[in-house]
Amino acid sequence: MSISSKRAKSLLNHDEWTLVEQTLRPKVAEAAEADLRAAGRSLRLLHDKERDLARAKRRITKGTAEPRGGSFPGTSARPAERTQVFAQALIRINDEIVRRESVAARAAMLEGQQRVLAAKRAAPARRPANSRTAGTGPASIPNAKRSSHVPGSKVGSVSQQGKRAQARKDG
């Protein structure tokens, strides 16, 4: 569940709130890349600290761990809520970094496409212009049916042999 800004401000001290406040919508878009990454590192450290504290408080409540420190009353609810606040701030920072990277990637892609298009338009034509010039005509395709040529001297010789053989038999 999302935690409102008013509730987050009540959970955090002034330094933590100023760090989380940088991740809210209008300010996160205006921040520099280095500032975003530095804020992300700080938020990750705070998140891990609160996560460990909430985990320890749960273990103390269950009785699986010894209480640490003499005067540290309370339940694990407040550290868990603080963990959520820092996690949401981290998500906002990561989303902004990814958004900026995608915008930069798209700009680089468009620049490359424009460079390629300009080179293509500047290149000479790949074929001659359509004009009335003499040519060799279409390429001839050899006919496969006529590839086996029987010489004229052989044509009819088979039937003539048959006639002669029949004449010899008849007498």
Tab-separated table of C-alpha atoms in Angstrom:
chain	number	residue	atom	x	y	z
A	1	MET	CA	0.000	0.000	0.000
A	2	SER	CA	1.268	3.447	-0.832
A	3	ILE	CA	2.125	5.824	1.975
A	4	SER	CA	1.028	9.448	1.628
A	5	SER	CA	3.539	12.285	1.725
A	6	LYS	CA	1.999	13.627	4.934
A	7	ARG	CA	2.386	10.255	6.667
A	8	ALA	CA	5.926	9.842	5.313
A	9	LYS	CA	6.881	13.268	6.638
A	10	SER	CA	5.597	12.321	10.085
A	11	LEU	CA	7.633	9.093	10.071
A	12	LEU	CA	10.962	10.642	9.049
A	13	ASN	CA	13.301	13.192	10.581
A	14	HIS	CA	14.189	16.390	8.709
A	15	ASP	CA	17.295	15.064	6.907
A	16	GLU	CA	15.539	11.893	5.793
A	17	TRP	CA	12.491	13.831	4.637
A	18	THR	CA	14.580	16.230	2.516
A	19	LEU	CA	16.168	13.192	0.854
A	20	VAL	CA	12.778	11.549	0.207
A	21	GLU	CA	11.278	14.862	-0.908
A	22	GLN	CA	13.815	15.043	-3.756
A	23	THR	CA	12.239	11.908	-5.234
A	24	LEU	CA	8.741	13.397	-5.498
A	25	ARG	CA	7.382	14.220	-8.942
A	26	PRO	CA	8.370	17.736	-9.946
A	27	LYS	CA	11.777	17.688	-8.247
A	28	VAL	CA	12.912	14.267	-9.498
A	29	ALA	CA	12.541	15.334	-13.137
A	30	GLU	CA	14.714	18.416	-12.575
A	31	ALA	CA	17.501	16.659	-10.648
A	32	ALA	CA	20.849	15.903	-12.246
A	33	GLU	CA	21.852	12.317	-13.014
A	34	ALA	CA	24.667	12.318	-10.437
A	35	ASP	CA	22.332	13.679	-7.760
A	36	LEU	CA	19.795	10.944	-8.503
A	37	ARG	CA	22.396	8.211	-8.203
A	38	ALA	CA	23.785	9.678	-4.951
A	39	ALA	CA	20.283	9.946	-3.495
A	40	GLY	CA	19.625	6.356	-4.551
A	41	ARG	CA	22.704	5.139	-2.674
A	42	SER	CA	21.706	7.069	0.465
A	43	LEU	CA	18.139	5.802	0.305
A	44	ARG	CA	19.338	2.233	-0.154
A	45	LEU	CA	21.481	2.505	2.982
A	46	LEU	CA	18.574	3.938	4.995
A	47	HIS	CA	16.225	1.288	3.618
A	48	ASP	CA	18.598	-1.535	4.556
A	49	LYS	CA	19.073	-0.118	8.051
A	50	GLU	CA	15.329	0.126	8.677
A	51	ARG	CA	14.727	-3.325	7.157
A	52	ASP	CA	17.284	-4.869	9.507
A	53	LEU	CA	15.794	-3.012	12.463
A	54	ALA	CA	12.255	-4.149	11.617
A	55	ARG	CA	13.473	-7.720	11.206
A	56	ALA	CA	15.236	-7.615	14.583
A	57	LYS	CA	12.134	-6.172	16.290
A	58	ARG	CA	9.978	-8.971	14.845
A	59	ARG	CA	12.421	-11.597	16.090
A	60	ILE	CA	12.456	-10.013	19.558
A	61	THR	CA	8.653	-9.970	19.612
A	62	LYS	CA	8.505	-13.647	18.605
A	63	GLY	CA	11.110	-14.507	21.187
A	64	THR	CA	13.634	-16.005	18.768
A	65	ALA	CA	16.219	-13.295	19.483
A	66	GLU	CA	17.525	-11.539	22.560
A	67	PRO	CA	16.645	-7.866	23.009
A	68	ARG	CA	19.510	-5.636	21.939
A	69	GLY	CA	20.127	-2.392	23.793
A	70	GLY	CA	18.588	-1.419	27.056
A	71	SER	CA	16.133	1.284	26.054
A	72	PHE	CA	14.670	0.557	22.665
A	73	PRO	CA	10.935	0.079	23.142
A	74	GLY	CA	8.365	-0.305	20.414
A	75	THR	CA	7.155	-2.732	17.810
A	76	SER	CA	8.301	-3.488	14.300
A	77	ALA	CA	5.455	-1.473	12.753
A	78	ARG	CA	7.212	1.903	12.623
A	79	PRO	CA	10.481	0.591	11.128
A	80	ALA	CA	8.450	-1.424	8.607
A	81	GLU	CA	6.568	1.712	7.549
A	82	ARG	CA	9.816	3.656	7.272
A	83	THR	CA	11.197	0.815	5.135
A	84	GLN	CA	8.215	1.216	2.801
A	85	VAL	CA	8.794	4.962	2.537
A	86	PHE	CA	12.417	4.448	1.525
A	87	ALA	CA	11.470	1.631	-0.867
A	88	GLN	CA	8.915	3.839	-2.621
A	89	ALA	CA	11.475	6.635	-2.933
A	90	LEU	CA	13.966	4.167	-4.436
A	91	ILE	CA	11.364	3.009	-6.937
A	92	ARG	CA	10.731	6.602	-8.010
A	93	ILE	CA	14.452	7.240	-8.488
A	94	ASN	CA	14.967	4.014	-10.439
A	95	ASP	CA	11.969	4.764	-12.650
A	96	GLU	CA	13.337	8.229	-13.434
A	97	ILE	CA	16.778	6.828	-14.286
A	98	VAL	CA	15.211	4.215	-16.591
A	99	ARG	CA	13.023	6.884	-18.200
A	100	ARG	CA	16.046	9.082	-18.896
A	101	GLU	CA	18.009	6.155	-20.337
A	102	SER	CA	15.138	5.252	-22.666
A	103	VAL	CA	14.830	8.872	-23.843
A	104	ALA	CA	18.586	8.967	-24.532
A	105	ALA	CA	18.440	5.625	-26.358
A	106	ARG	CA	15.544	6.808	-28.518
A	107	ALA	CA	17.374	10.048	-29.352
A	108	ALA	CA	20.502	8.093	-30.323
A	109	MET	CA	18.442	5.739	-32.481
A	110	LEU	CA	16.708	8.619	-34.264
A	111	GLU	CA	20.035	10.381	-34.844
A	112	GLY	CA	21.466	7.207	-36.360
A	113	GLN	CA	18.444	6.732	-38.586
A	114	GLN	CA	18.651	10.329	-39.803
A	115	ARG	CA	22.378	9.907	-40.534
A	116	VAL	CA	21.694	6.738	-42.566
A	117	LEU	CA	18.842	8.405	-44.464
A	118	ALA	CA	21.029	11.405	-45.330
A	119	ALA	CA	23.792	9.085	-46.574
A	120	LYS	CA	21.284	7.140	-48.668
A	121	ARG	CA	19.904	10.309	-50.229
A	122	ALA	CA	23.421	11.617	-50.966
A	123	ALA	CA	24.536	8.371	-52.642
A	124	PRO	CA	24.415	8.154	-56.464
A	125	ALA	CA	21.528	6.357	-58.119
A	126	ARG	CA	21.929	2.613	-58.322
A	127	ARG	CA	20.454	2.207	-61.801
A	128	PRO	CA	20.473	4.363	-64.920
A	129	ALA	CA	17.604	6.684	-65.616
A	130	ASN	CA	14.731	5.376	-67.715
A	131	SER	CA	15.554	6.645	-71.189
A	132	ARG	CA	15.134	5.381	-74.744
A	133	THR	CA	18.366	3.595	-75.473
A	134	ALA	CA	19.098	0.518	-77.555
A	135	GLY	CA	19.697	-2.648	-75.634
A	136	THR	CA	20.380	-6.288	-76.232
A	137	GLY	CA	16.848	-7.287	-75.412
A	138	PRO	CA	15.769	-10.015	-73.085
A	139	ALA	CA	18.139	-12.853	-72.342
A	140	SER	CA	17.410	-15.983	-74.343
A	141	ILE	CA	16.231	-19.028	-72.459
A	142	PRO	CA	17.249	-22.291	-74.092
A	143	ASN	CA	14.402	-24.710	-74.793
A	144	ALA	CA	14.911	-27.927	-72.867
A	145	LYS	CA	12.684	-29.920	-75.270
A	146	ARG	CA	15.068	-29.422	-78.194
A	147	SER	CA	18.243	-30.271	-76.354
A	148	SER	CA	18.389	-33.869	-77.730
A	149	HIS	CA	18.918	-33.395	-81.462
A	150	VAL	CA	18.466	-36.376	-83.809
A	151	PRO	CA	20.400	-35.981	-87.071
A	152	GLY	CA	18.361	-36.044	-90.275
A	153	SER	CA	20.096	-39.191	-91.530
A	154	LYS	CA	18.682	-41.157	-88.608
A	155	VAL	CA	15.122	-39.936	-88.996
A	156	GLY	CA	13.037	-42.722	-90.623
A	157	SER	CA	15.859	-45.267	-90.629
A	158	VAL	CA	14.199	-47.417	-87.989
A	159	SER	CA	10.990	-47.746	-89.904
A	160	GLN	CA	12.948	-48.457	-93.127
A	161	GLN	CA	14.796	-51.307	-91.366
A	162	GLY	CA	11.475	-52.761	-90.326
A	163	LYS	CA	10.207	-52.646	-93.945
A	164	ARG	CA	13.287	-54.459	-95.241
A	165	ALA	CA	13.131	-57.149	-92.566
A	166	GLN	CA	9.469	-57.803	-93.378
A	167	ALA	CA	10.257	-58.005	-97.106
A	168	ARG	CA	12.941	-60.639	-96.478
A	169	LYS	CA	10.520	-62.759	-94.509
A	170	ASP	CA	7.794	-62.492	-97.116
A	171	GLY	CA	10.170	-63.498	-99.772
